[in-house]
CSV table of C-alpha atoms in Angstrom, one decimal:
chain,number,residue,atom,x,y,z
A,1,GLY,CA,-0.1,0.0,0.0
A,2,ILE,CA,0.9,3.7,-0.3
A,3,HIS,CA,0.8,5.5,3.1
A,4,PRO,CA,-0.5,9.1,2.9
A,5,HIS,CA,2.8,10.6,3.5
A,6,ASP,CA,4.0,9.4,0.2
A,7,ALA,CA,0.9,10.1,-1.8
A,8,ILE,CA,2.8,12.9,-3.6
A,9,LYS,CA,5.2,10.5,-4.8
A,10,VAL,CA,2.7,8.1,-6.8
A,11,GLU,CA,3.3,7.8,-10.4
A,12,THR,CA,1.2,6.2,-13.0
A,13,GLU,CA,2.8,2.8,-12.9
A,14,HIS,CA,2.4,2.4,-9.2
A,15,LEU,CA,-1.2,1.3,-9.1
A,16,PRO,CA,-0.8,-1.4,-11.9
A,17,LEU,CA,2.1,-2.6,-10.0
A,18,MET,CA,0.2,-3.0,-6.7
A,19,LYS,CA,-2.6,-4.7,-8.6
A,20,GLU,CA,0.0,-7.2,-10.0
A,21,LEU,CA,1.6,-7.7,-6.6
A,22,ALA,CA,-1.7,-8.1,-4.8
A,23,GLY,CA,-2.2,-11.3,-6.9
A,24,ARG,CA,0.5,-13.0,-5.1
A,25,ASN,CA,-0.2,-15.9,-2.6
A,26,ARG,CA,1.6,-14.2,0.5
A,27,VAL,CA,-0.2,-10.8,0.0
A,28,VAL,CA,-3.0,-10.7,2.6
A,29,ALA,CA,-4.2,-7.0,2.6
A,30,ILE,CA,-3.5,-3.6,0.9
A,31,GLY,CA,-2.4,-0.9,3.0
A,32,GLU,CA,-1.4,1.0,5.1
A,33,MET,CA,-3.6,3.7,3.2
A,34,GLY,CA,-5.5,6.7,4.3
A,35,LEU,CA,-5.3,10.3,5.2
A,36,ASP,CA,-2.9,12.1,7.4
A,37,TYR,CA,-3.9,15.7,8.1
A,38,TYR,CA,-1.7,16.0,11.2
A,39,TYR,CA,1.7,16.0,9.2
A,40,ASP,CA,0.3,16.9,5.9
A,41,ASN,CA,3.5,15.3,4.2
A,42,SER,CA,1.6,15.1,0.9
A,43,PRO,CA,-0.9,17.5,-0.4
A,44,ARG,CA,-4.5,16.6,0.9
A,45,ASP,CA,-5.9,16.3,-2.7
A,46,ASP,CA,-3.1,13.8,-3.5
A,47,GLN,CA,-3.9,11.8,-0.3
A,48,ARG,CA,-7.6,11.6,-1.0
A,49,GLN,CA,-7.0,10.5,-4.6
A,50,VAL,CA,-4.5,7.9,-3.6
A,51,PHE,CA,-6.8,6.6,-0.8
A,52,ARG,CA,-9.7,6.4,-3.1
A,53,SER,CA,-7.6,4.4,-5.8
A,54,GLN,CA,-6.3,1.9,-3.3
A,55,LEU,CA,-9.9,1.3,-1.8
A,56,ARG,CA,-10.9,0.6,-5.4
A,57,LEU,CA,-7.8,-1.8,-5.9
A,58,ALA,CA,-8.9,-3.7,-2.8
A,59,LYS,CA,-12.3,-4.3,-4.0
A,60,GLN,CA,-11.0,-5.5,-7.4
A,61,THR,CA,-8.7,-7.9,-5.7
A,62,ASN,CA,-10.9,-8.8,-2.8
A,63,LEU,CA,-8.3,-8.0,-0.3
A,64,PRO,CA,-8.9,-6.3,3.1
A,65,VAL,CA,-7.6,-2.8,3.5
A,66,ILE,CA,-5.4,-1.4,6.4
A,67,ILE,CA,-6.5,2.2,6.9
A,68,HIS,CA,-4.5,4.8,8.5
A,69,THR,CA,-6.2,8.0,9.5
A,70,ARG,CA,-5.0,11.0,11.5
A,71,ALA,CA,-6.7,14.2,12.1
A,72,ALA,CA,-8.8,13.4,9.2
A,73,ASP,CA,-11.9,12.1,10.4
A,74,GLU,CA,-14.5,13.9,8.3
A,75,ASP,CA,-12.8,13.1,5.0
A,76,THR,CA,-12.1,9.7,5.9
A,77,ILE,CA,-15.7,9.1,6.7
A,78,GLN,CA,-16.9,10.5,3.5
A,79,ILE,CA,-14.3,8.5,1.4
A,80,LEU,CA,-15.3,5.1,3.4
A,81,ILE,CA,-19.0,5.9,2.7
A,82,ASP,CA,-18.3,6.6,-0.9
A,83,GLU,CA,-16.0,3.5,-1.7
A,84,ALA,CA,-17.4,1.1,0.9
A,85,PRO,CA,-14.7,-1.2,1.4
A,86,ARG,CA,-15.5,-5.1,1.8
A,87,ARG,CA,-13.5,-5.6,4.8
A,88,GLY,CA,-10.6,-3.9,6.6
A,89,VAL,CA,-9.4,-2.4,9.8
A,90,VAL,CA,-8.9,1.2,10.9
A,91,HIS,CA,-5.4,0.6,12.5
A,92,CYS,CA,-4.0,2.4,15.4
A,93,PHE,CA,-7.3,4.2,16.1
A,94,THR,CA,-7.3,7.5,17.4
A,95,GLY,CA,-10.5,8.9,15.8
A,96,GLY,CA,-13.8,10.2,17.4
A,97,GLU,CA,-17.0,8.5,17.9
A,98,GLU,CA,-18.5,9.4,14.2
A,99,LEU,CA,-15.3,7.6,12.5
A,100,ALA,CA,-15.8,4.6,14.9
A,101,ASP,CA,-19.6,4.4,14.1
A,102,CYS,CA,-18.8,4.8,10.5
A,103,ALA,CA,-16.3,1.9,10.5
A,104,LEU,CA,-18.5,-0.4,12.3
A,105,GLU,CA,-21.4,0.3,10.1
A,106,LEU,CA,-19.2,-0.5,7.1
A,107,GLY,CA,-18.4,-3.9,8.8
A,108,LEU,CA,-14.6,-2.7,9.5
A,109,MET,CA,-12.7,-3.6,12.5
A,110,ILE,CA,-10.9,-1.2,14.7
A,111,SER,CA,-7.5,-1.8,16.2
A,112,PHE,CA,-5.9,0.0,19.3
A,113,SER,CA,-2.5,0.5,20.0
A,114,GLY,CA,-0.6,1.8,23.1
A,115,ILE,CA,-2.2,5.2,22.7
A,116,VAL,CA,-5.4,3.8,24.4
A,117,THR,CA,-3.1,3.5,27.7
A,118,PHE,CA,-2.0,7.0,27.7
A,119,ASN,CA,-3.1,9.6,30.1
A,120,GLY,CA,-5.9,11.8,28.5
A,121,SER,CA,-7.2,9.1,26.4
A,122,ASP,CA,-10.5,8.7,28.2
A,123,ALA,CA,-12.6,9.2,24.9
A,124,LEU,CA,-10.5,6.6,23.2
A,125,ARG,CA,-11.1,4.3,26.0
A,126,THR,CA,-14.9,4.7,25.8
A,127,ILE,CA,-14.7,3.8,22.1
A,128,ALA,CA,-12.6,0.7,22.9
A,129,ALA,CA,-15.1,-0.2,25.6
A,130,ARG,CA,-18.0,-0.3,23.2
A,131,VAL,CA,-16.5,-2.0,20.0
A,132,PRO,CA,-18.2,-5.1,19.3
A,133,PRO,CA,-16.2,-8.4,20.4
A,134,ASP,CA,-16.0,-9.4,16.8
A,135,ARG,CA,-14.7,-6.1,15.5
A,136,ILE,CA,-11.8,-5.3,17.8
A,137,LEU,CA,-8.1,-5.8,17.5
A,138,PHE,CA,-5.0,-4.5,19.2
A,139,GLU,CA,-1.5,-3.9,17.9
A,140,THR,CA,2.0,-2.5,18.8
A,141,ASP,CA,2.5,-0.3,15.9
A,142,SER,CA,6.0,-0.9,16.6
A,143,PRO,CA,8.4,0.9,16.9
A,144,TYR,CA,6.2,3.7,17.9
A,145,LEU,CA,3.6,4.4,20.6
A,146,ALA,CA,4.8,2.3,23.3
A,147,PRO,CA,2.1,1.7,26.1
A,148,ILE,CA,2.4,3.0,29.6
A,149,PRO,CA,4.6,1.8,31.5
A,150,HIS,CA,7.1,1.7,28.6
A,151,ARG,CA,6.0,5.2,27.0
A,152,GLY,CA,9.1,6.9,25.5
A,153,ARG,CA,10.9,3.8,24.6
A,154,ARG,CA,11.2,2.1,21.4
A,155,ASN,CA,8.0,-0.1,21.2
A,156,GLU,CA,8.6,-3.8,21.2
A,157,PRO,CA,6.0,-6.6,20.2
A,158,ALA,CA,6.1,-7.8,23.8
A,159,PHE,CA,4.6,-4.6,25.1
A,160,VAL,CA,1.3,-5.3,23.4
A,161,ALA,CA,0.5,-7.2,26.4
A,162,GLU,CA,-0.1,-3.9,28.3
A,163,THR,CA,-2.5,-2.8,25.7
A,164,ALA,CA,-4.1,-5.9,25.7
A,165,ALA,CA,-4.6,-5.9,29.5
A,166,LEU,CA,-6.0,-2.4,29.7
A,167,LEU,CA,-8.6,-3.3,26.8
A,168,ALA,CA,-9.6,-6.3,28.7
A,169,GLU,CA,-10.0,-4.4,31.7
A,170,ILE,CA,-12.1,-1.5,30.1
A,171,ARG,CA,-14.2,-4.1,28.3
A,172,GLY,CA,-14.9,-6.1,31.3
A,173,VAL,CA,-13.7,-9.4,30.0
A,174,THR,CA,-10.7,-11.6,31.1
A,175,LEU,CA,-7.5,-11.2,29.0
A,176,ASP,CA,-8.0,-14.9,27.7
A,177,GLU,CA,-11.4,-13.9,26.4
A,178,LEU,CA,-10.0,-10.8,24.6
A,179,ALA,CA,-7.2,-12.9,23.2
A,180,VAL,CA,-9.7,-15.5,21.8
A,181,ALA,CA,-11.8,-12.8,20.2
A,182,THR,CA,-9.0,-11.0,18.6
A,183,SER,CA,-7.3,-14.2,17.4
A,184,ARG,CA,-10.6,-15.1,15.7
A,185,ASN,CA,-11.0,-11.4,14.3
A,186,PHE,CA,-7.5,-11.6,13.0
A,187,ILE,CA,-8.1,-14.9,11.1
A,188,ASP,CA,-11.3,-13.6,9.8
A,189,LEU,CA,-10.0,-10.4,8.4
A,190,PHE,CA,-7.0,-11.7,6.5
A,191,GLU,CA,-8.8,-15.0,5.8
A,192,ILE,CA,-6.0,-17.0,7.3
A,193,ALA,CA,-6.9,-20.9,7.3
């Protein structure tokens, strides 16, 4: 996939090449794609165009999408509604209620990173508590966003246990119950046998 930071670099041959690569057996998704208005490393029009193109490619190839969105909820919602991806995940979710509702209505999964453990992430924890059990995932986003108590350090895959423990607590389930649900969700999303 083409990250929104790199949307300005896209040339005409990139999307046909992505389509060709998407046909390979080991490719399980298209992404990370989306919008990033926080950094604005690429013009917003380019980001929107490349995002739409990749969502369409995912439909053509029947692959799930991995969506990055930061400080761009309104445009992300509109593009998701317009393009209606068949399946996917909004990764490292930091959006608001409207984006969460849109993603869930479209059948997408929502994944939470160490950000959900940060002080001041109460609104994010509220969203994480209400995502249906068949739509939630968690992730490291390594090497970034190490959860508390590791914040400020380079994130490691082992630290995902801290994120999972907090998610289980706020959802009122055991860690084992959450692990079973998210493992099943991962397998379903990526159609791993």
